[in-house]
Amino acid sequence: MDNILQITDTFIEENTLFPELISELKQSFSNNEVLVPLRHHHDFPNPEVNSDSTLLLMPAWKPSDIAGVKIVTVSPENSRYHLPAIQGTYIYFDALKGTIKAIIEAKALTVKRTAAASALASSFLSREDSNALLMIGTGALSINLIKAHAAVRPIETVYIWGRQFKKAQAIASQLKNETFAVHPIPTLEEKISKVDIISSATLSKTPLVLGKYLKPGQHIDLVGAYKPDMREADDDTIKKASVFIDTYQGGLKESGDIFIPLQSGVLKEKDIKADLFELCSNQKSGRKNIEEITLFKSVGHSLEDLTAATYYYNKFKNE
């Protein structure tokens, strides 16, 4: 047990290069070396805050090589305790011997791999000349999504909106030294039609991305709304867009953005264009033309966690 590495959020924050992590994810999604069972998803009540929390167990194995499991809780009311909604840890194993190689703090690992997956999808789905981004949400993911998207597209202008304008202002301040300009905005409607990429990472149960405001050629990146009763985009958005998901395994049923339109008939499973496995292995293509509206829905996948854990483990070992 003495040889188990402890990899902190601080190390991850200081040693992430999004182009590298995106490249690692692309490689992982392009082959079938990792076995990924369906993640465990358990909701449990917390009467004190009148809200459910969620326990997620996300395992993955590369036989005779590496394995890992992420244990995460999602508590939507954590803002009242001045804590992030996501808490957890990642246990990284030697798959052959079953020994633990590292324990990795999961908060930073999760937001980094999630943002990298969105940027990977954007590299297939957004227009190559996309230079304006709207970020909806001011949680831990927002800064990472902005930076990740800027790693694959020539982003010059970023607008950020949150339910609390002060949080949007704070994020703009944190990003003041980046190569792009960041502007907090008080209302969404004014900018939805003015940008090339819309990225949303919220726990909203009512749609924030409304199809009536969309324009041809946009790319929509939906990262929040991780439960079937949560939703970030409305039916009109789904009708107007070519829909892509991270994986069929979880993407079809874990989030209301896809689950609700499937249940109502607004979207049919056969209409979903591709997942990341198909895009990265060139089995299917992404954006077809400059006028197409594309939509990517991410619910997260254990392959992303194992890939990110390996990336950070190797960086830590090679210090």
Short mmCIF file of C-alpha atoms in Angstrom, two decimals:
data_model
loop_
_atom_site.label_atom_id
_atom_site.label_comp_id
_atom_site.label_asym_id
_atom_site.label_seq_id
_atom_site.Cartn_x
_atom_site.Cartn_y
_atom_site.Cartn_z
CA MET A 1 0.00 0.00 0.00
CA ASP A 2 3.00 2.29 0.51
CA ASN A 3 3.56 2.64 -3.24
CA ILE A 4 0.10 3.99 -4.05
CA LEU A 5 0.38 7.41 -5.67
CA GLN A 6 -1.84 10.24 -4.45
CA ILE A 7 -2.72 12.56 -7.34
CA THR A 8 -4.45 15.75 -6.26
CA ASP A 9 -6.79 18.19 -7.97
CA THR A 10 -3.98 20.74 -7.75
CA PHE A 11 -1.63 18.52 -9.75
CA ILE A 12 -4.33 17.94 -12.37
CA GLU A 13 -5.11 21.66 -12.63
CA GLU A 14 -1.44 22.51 -13.09
CA ASN A 15 -0.59 19.75 -15.56
CA THR A 16 -3.44 19.63 -18.06
CA LEU A 17 -2.79 20.52 -21.67
CA PHE A 18 -6.13 20.23 -23.43
CA PRO A 19 -4.70 19.43 -26.89
CA GLU A 20 -2.88 16.45 -25.34
CA LEU A 21 -5.89 15.19 -23.37
CA ILE A 22 -8.20 15.59 -26.36
CA SER A 23 -5.75 13.59 -28.48
CA GLU A 24 -5.62 10.82 -25.85
CA LEU A 25 -9.42 10.63 -25.79
CA LYS A 26 -9.59 10.49 -29.58
CA GLN A 27 -7.19 7.56 -29.57
CA SER A 28 -9.19 5.72 -26.90
CA PHE A 29 -12.51 6.21 -28.69
CA SER A 30 -11.00 5.04 -31.99
CA ASN A 31 -10.24 1.51 -30.77
CA ASN A 32 -12.03 -1.19 -28.77
CA GLU A 33 -9.33 -2.06 -26.24
CA VAL A 34 -11.22 -0.90 -23.13
CA LEU A 35 -14.20 -2.78 -21.69
CA VAL A 36 -16.83 -0.53 -20.14
CA PRO A 37 -19.87 -1.91 -18.31
CA LEU A 38 -22.92 0.30 -17.83
CA ARG A 39 -22.30 2.62 -14.92
CA HIS A 40 -24.21 2.26 -11.67
CA HIS A 41 -26.54 5.18 -11.08
CA HIS A 42 -28.26 5.42 -7.69
CA ASP A 43 -30.39 8.31 -6.48
CA PHE A 44 -30.88 8.75 -2.76
CA PRO A 45 -32.99 11.30 -0.85
CA ASN A 46 -31.68 14.12 1.29
CA PRO A 47 -34.76 15.50 3.09
CA GLU A 48 -32.74 18.20 4.81
CA VAL A 49 -32.29 20.02 1.50
CA ASN A 50 -35.43 18.60 -0.16
CA SER A 51 -33.39 17.18 -3.03
CA ASP A 52 -31.99 13.87 -4.22
CA SER A 53 -28.28 13.24 -4.50
CA THR A 54 -26.81 10.71 -6.92
CA LEU A 55 -24.11 8.09 -6.41
CA LEU A 56 -22.29 7.08 -9.59
CA LEU A 57 -19.93 4.11 -9.91
CA MET A 58 -18.04 4.13 -13.21
CA PRO A 59 -15.69 1.18 -13.90
CA ALA A 60 -13.55 0.39 -16.95
CA TRP A 61 -10.90 -2.22 -17.79
CA LYS A 62 -8.15 -2.66 -20.35
CA PRO A 63 -7.51 -6.41 -19.90
CA SER A 64 -4.06 -7.41 -18.59
CA ASP A 65 -3.11 -3.75 -18.37
CA ILE A 66 -5.04 -1.10 -16.43
CA ALA A 67 -8.40 -0.70 -14.72
CA GLY A 68 -10.19 1.92 -12.73
CA VAL A 69 -13.41 2.94 -11.04
CA LYS A 70 -14.69 6.40 -10.27
CA ILE A 71 -16.91 6.86 -7.23
CA VAL A 72 -18.80 10.14 -7.42
CA THR A 73 -21.65 11.88 -5.67
CA VAL A 74 -23.65 14.65 -7.32
CA SER A 75 -25.49 16.91 -4.87
CA PRO A 76 -27.32 19.72 -6.70
CA GLU A 77 -27.88 21.73 -3.51
CA ASN A 78 -24.20 21.91 -2.54
CA SER A 79 -24.04 25.59 -3.44
CA ARG A 80 -25.71 26.37 -0.10
CA TYR A 81 -22.65 24.80 1.56
CA HIS A 82 -20.26 26.63 -0.81
CA LEU A 83 -19.19 23.29 -2.27
CA PRO A 84 -19.12 21.96 -5.87
CA ALA A 85 -22.02 19.69 -6.80
CA ILE A 86 -19.60 16.92 -7.80
CA GLN A 87 -17.47 15.13 -5.18
CA GLY A 88 -15.53 11.92 -5.59
CA THR A 89 -12.40 9.88 -6.10
CA TYR A 90 -10.84 7.62 -8.74
CA ILE A 91 -9.09 4.35 -7.93
CA TYR A 92 -6.55 3.33 -10.60
CA PHE A 93 -5.51 -0.36 -10.71
CA ASP A 94 -3.02 -2.72 -12.27
CA ALA A 95 -5.60 -4.85 -14.10
CA LEU A 96 -3.42 -7.96 -14.17
CA LYS A 97 -2.48 -8.10 -10.49
CA GLY A 98 -5.40 -6.15 -9.06
CA THR A 99 -3.12 -3.86 -7.09
CA ILE A 100 -3.88 -0.17 -6.65
CA LYS A 101 -1.53 2.09 -8.59
CA ALA A 102 -3.02 5.45 -7.64
CA ILE A 103 -5.83 7.26 -5.91
CA ILE A 104 -6.80 10.32 -7.90
CA GLU A 105 -9.06 13.14 -6.77
CA ALA A 106 -12.03 12.99 -9.10
CA LYS A 107 -13.30 16.56 -9.21
CA ALA A 108 -10.62 17.98 -11.49
CA LEU A 109 -10.25 14.72 -13.42
CA THR A 110 -13.99 14.73 -14.18
CA VAL A 111 -14.24 18.33 -15.34
CA LYS A 112 -11.08 18.04 -17.46
CA ARG A 113 -12.11 14.84 -19.24
CA THR A 114 -15.69 16.12 -19.71
CA ALA A 115 -14.49 19.35 -21.26
CA ALA A 116 -12.00 17.47 -23.44
CA ALA A 117 -14.76 15.14 -24.70
CA SER A 118 -16.90 18.13 -25.68
CA ALA A 119 -13.97 19.68 -27.52
CA LEU A 120 -13.27 16.36 -29.23
CA ALA A 121 -16.87 16.29 -30.46
CA SER A 122 -16.60 19.92 -31.52
CA SER A 123 -13.58 19.07 -33.68
CA PHE A 124 -15.94 16.92 -35.77
CA LEU A 125 -19.13 18.95 -35.46
CA SER A 126 -18.50 22.70 -35.21
CA ARG A 127 -17.43 24.81 -38.15
CA GLU A 128 -13.65 25.14 -38.41
CA ASP A 129 -13.93 28.94 -38.41
CA SER A 130 -16.02 29.09 -35.22
CA ASN A 131 -14.79 32.11 -33.26
CA ALA A 132 -17.61 33.03 -30.85
CA LEU A 133 -18.78 30.89 -27.93
CA LEU A 134 -21.68 31.20 -25.51
CA MET A 135 -21.13 29.43 -22.17
CA ILE A 136 -24.31 28.70 -20.22
CA GLY A 137 -23.59 27.88 -16.59
CA THR A 138 -21.02 29.06 -14.08
CA GLY A 139 -20.06 25.84 -12.30
CA ALA A 140 -16.68 24.10 -12.20
CA LEU A 141 -17.08 22.93 -15.79
CA SER A 142 -17.52 26.35 -17.35
CA ILE A 143 -13.91 27.53 -17.36
CA ASN A 144 -12.72 24.12 -18.56
CA LEU A 145 -15.28 23.94 -21.36
CA ILE A 146 -14.28 27.41 -22.55
CA LYS A 147 -10.57 26.51 -22.57
CA ALA A 148 -11.16 23.12 -24.20
CA HIS A 149 -13.30 24.54 -27.01
CA ALA A 150 -10.66 27.22 -27.55
CA ALA A 151 -8.08 24.45 -27.94
CA VAL A 152 -9.79 23.13 -31.10
CA ARG A 153 -11.34 26.26 -32.61
CA PRO A 154 -10.10 29.87 -33.09
CA ILE A 155 -12.27 31.32 -30.34
CA GLU A 156 -11.96 35.10 -30.06
CA THR A 157 -15.08 36.05 -28.08
CA VAL A 158 -16.80 34.26 -25.19
CA TYR A 159 -20.09 35.23 -23.57
CA ILE A 160 -20.97 33.66 -20.24
CA TRP A 161 -24.35 33.50 -18.54
CA GLY A 162 -25.38 32.13 -15.16
CA ARG A 163 -28.37 32.47 -12.88
CA GLN A 164 -26.19 34.64 -10.66
CA PHE A 165 -24.61 37.41 -12.73
CA LYS A 166 -21.84 37.87 -10.15
CA LYS A 167 -20.61 34.32 -10.82
CA ALA A 168 -20.43 35.07 -14.54
CA GLN A 169 -18.46 38.20 -13.75
CA ALA A 170 -16.09 36.22 -11.52
CA ILE A 171 -15.37 33.70 -14.28
CA ALA A 172 -14.75 36.49 -16.78
CA SER A 173 -12.24 37.94 -14.33
CA GLN A 174 -10.48 34.58 -13.96
CA LEU A 175 -10.09 34.36 -17.73
CA LYS A 176 -8.98 37.94 -18.30
CA ASN A 177 -5.47 36.91 -19.39
CA GLU A 178 -6.57 34.42 -22.05
CA THR A 179 -6.20 35.05 -25.78
CA PHE A 180 -9.98 35.49 -26.12
CA ALA A 181 -12.23 38.17 -24.64
CA VAL A 182 -14.82 37.06 -22.08
CA HIS A 183 -18.04 39.01 -21.48
CA PRO A 184 -20.59 38.19 -18.74
CA ILE A 185 -24.15 38.72 -19.95
CA PRO A 186 -27.37 39.21 -17.93
CA THR A 187 -29.73 37.49 -20.38
CA LEU A 188 -29.35 34.52 -22.72
CA GLU A 189 -31.65 35.45 -25.57
CA GLU A 190 -29.51 38.36 -26.74
CA LYS A 191 -26.54 36.17 -27.65
CA ILE A 192 -27.85 32.70 -28.60
CA SER A 193 -28.16 33.71 -32.25
CA LYS A 194 -24.87 35.66 -32.24
CA VAL A 195 -22.39 32.83 -31.61
CA ASP A 196 -20.99 29.81 -33.45
CA ILE A 197 -20.87 27.41 -30.49
CA ILE A 198 -23.24 27.16 -27.53
CA SER A 199 -21.98 25.11 -24.59
CA SER A 200 -24.32 24.43 -21.68
CA ALA A 201 -23.41 22.83 -18.35
CA THR A 202 -26.26 23.24 -15.87
CA LEU A 203 -28.58 21.15 -13.71
CA SER A 204 -31.64 22.79 -15.22
CA LYS A 205 -34.96 20.95 -15.45
CA THR A 206 -36.34 23.46 -17.94
CA PRO A 207 -34.73 24.15 -21.35
CA LEU A 208 -32.34 27.08 -21.63
CA VAL A 209 -31.33 26.61 -25.27
CA LEU A 210 -34.42 27.47 -27.30
CA GLY A 211 -34.60 26.45 -30.93
CA LYS A 212 -36.40 29.61 -32.02
CA TYR A 213 -33.20 31.60 -31.45
CA LEU A 214 -30.83 29.29 -33.33
CA LYS A 215 -29.21 30.16 -36.65
CA PRO A 216 -27.80 27.91 -39.40
CA GLY A 217 -24.28 26.60 -38.89
CA GLN A 218 -24.25 26.59 -35.09
CA HIS A 219 -22.96 23.80 -32.86
CA ILE A 220 -24.66 23.04 -29.53
CA ASP A 221 -22.77 21.26 -26.77
CA LEU A 222 -25.00 19.93 -23.97
CA VAL A 223 -23.03 18.76 -20.94
CA GLY A 224 -25.31 19.15 -17.92
CA ALA A 225 -28.78 17.68 -17.28
CA TYR A 226 -27.49 14.26 -16.27
CA LYS A 227 -30.86 12.81 -15.19
CA PRO A 228 -33.96 11.88 -17.25
CA ASP A 229 -36.00 14.73 -15.74
CA MET A 230 -33.38 17.38 -16.49
CA ARG A 231 -33.17 19.24 -19.76
CA GLU A 232 -31.09 22.04 -21.29
CA ALA A 233 -32.50 22.21 -24.85
CA ASP A 234 -36.12 22.25 -26.03
CA ASP A 235 -37.90 20.13 -28.66
CA ASP A 236 -37.46 22.82 -31.30
CA THR A 237 -33.70 22.60 -30.88
CA ILE A 238 -33.78 18.81 -31.27
CA LYS A 239 -35.93 19.12 -34.41
CA LYS A 240 -33.59 21.63 -36.03
CA ALA A 241 -30.33 19.87 -35.20
CA SER A 242 -28.37 16.84 -36.34
CA VAL A 243 -28.02 14.97 -33.05
CA PHE A 244 -24.83 13.23 -31.87
CA ILE A 245 -24.09 11.61 -28.50
CA ASP A 246 -20.99 10.51 -26.60
CA THR A 247 -22.12 6.86 -26.34
CA TYR A 248 -25.29 4.95 -27.13
CA GLN A 249 -24.83 3.06 -23.87
CA GLY A 250 -25.70 5.98 -21.63
CA GLY A 251 -26.69 8.74 -24.01
CA LEU A 252 -30.07 7.31 -24.94
CA LYS A 253 -31.53 7.10 -21.46
CA GLU A 254 -29.59 9.02 -18.83
CA SER A 255 -30.43 12.61 -19.78
CA GLY A 256 -33.77 14.24 -20.48
CA ASP A 257 -32.25 16.07 -23.46
CA ILE A 258 -32.37 12.81 -25.41
CA PHE A 259 -34.65 10.59 -23.30
CA ILE A 260 -37.66 12.95 -23.28
CA PRO A 261 -37.67 13.59 -27.08
CA LEU A 262 -37.27 9.83 -27.66
CA GLN A 263 -40.24 9.09 -25.39
CA SER A 264 -42.45 11.71 -27.03
CA GLY A 265 -41.49 10.77 -30.60
CA VAL A 266 -39.86 14.11 -31.37
CA LEU A 267 -36.62 12.17 -31.87
CA LYS A 268 -36.19 8.61 -33.09
CA GLU A 269 -33.16 6.51 -32.20
CA LYS A 270 -32.39 5.93 -35.88
CA ASP A 271 -32.15 9.70 -36.35
CA ILE A 272 -29.13 9.99 -34.05
CA LYS A 273 -26.22 10.45 -36.42
CA ALA A 274 -23.29 8.94 -34.49
CA ASP A 275 -21.50 8.58 -31.18
CA LEU A 276 -17.87 9.38 -30.36
CA PHE A 277 -16.74 5.82 -31.09
CA GLU A 278 -18.11 6.08 -34.63
CA LEU A 279 -16.76 9.60 -35.20
CA CYS A 280 -13.26 8.86 -33.91
CA SER A 281 -12.94 5.58 -35.85
CA ASN A 282 -14.21 7.26 -39.05
CA GLN A 283 -17.15 4.88 -39.29
CA LYS A 284 -19.45 7.88 -39.57
CA SER A 285 -18.90 11.51 -40.44
CA GLY A 286 -19.67 14.65 -38.47
CA ARG A 287 -20.78 17.99 -39.89
CA LYS A 288 -21.96 17.74 -43.48
CA ASN A 289 -22.03 21.43 -44.49
CA ILE A 290 -21.71 24.98 -43.14
CA GLU A 291 -25.49 25.45 -42.79
CA GLU A 292 -26.11 22.36 -40.65
CA ILE A 293 -26.98 22.83 -36.97
CA THR A 294 -25.22 20.14 -34.94
CA LEU A 295 -25.91 19.06 -31.36
CA PHE A 296 -23.72 16.93 -29.10
CA LYS A 297 -25.10 15.46 -25.89
CA SER A 298 -22.60 14.24 -23.31
CA VAL A 299 -23.49 12.18 -20.23
CA GLY A 300 -19.96 10.97 -19.52
CA HIS A 301 -18.35 7.58 -20.01
CA SER A 302 -15.94 5.50 -17.98
CA LEU A 303 -13.58 5.25 -20.95
CA GLU A 304 -12.99 8.98 -20.57
CA ASP A 305 -12.13 8.57 -16.89
CA LEU A 306 -9.69 5.70 -17.47
CA THR A 307 -8.02 7.61 -20.31
CA ALA A 308 -7.67 10.74 -18.19
CA ALA A 309 -6.45 8.75 -15.17
CA THR A 310 -3.75 7.16 -17.34
CA TYR A 311 -2.78 10.58 -18.72
CA TYR A 312 -2.34 12.06 -15.24
CA TYR A 313 -0.71 8.93 -13.79
CA ASN A 314 1.95 8.99 -16.51
CA LYS A 315 2.55 12.71 -16.03
CA PHE A 316 2.92 12.20 -12.28
CA LYS A 317 5.32 9.26 -12.71
CA ASN A 318 7.46 11.18 -15.20
CA GLU A 319 7.88 14.30 -13.09
#
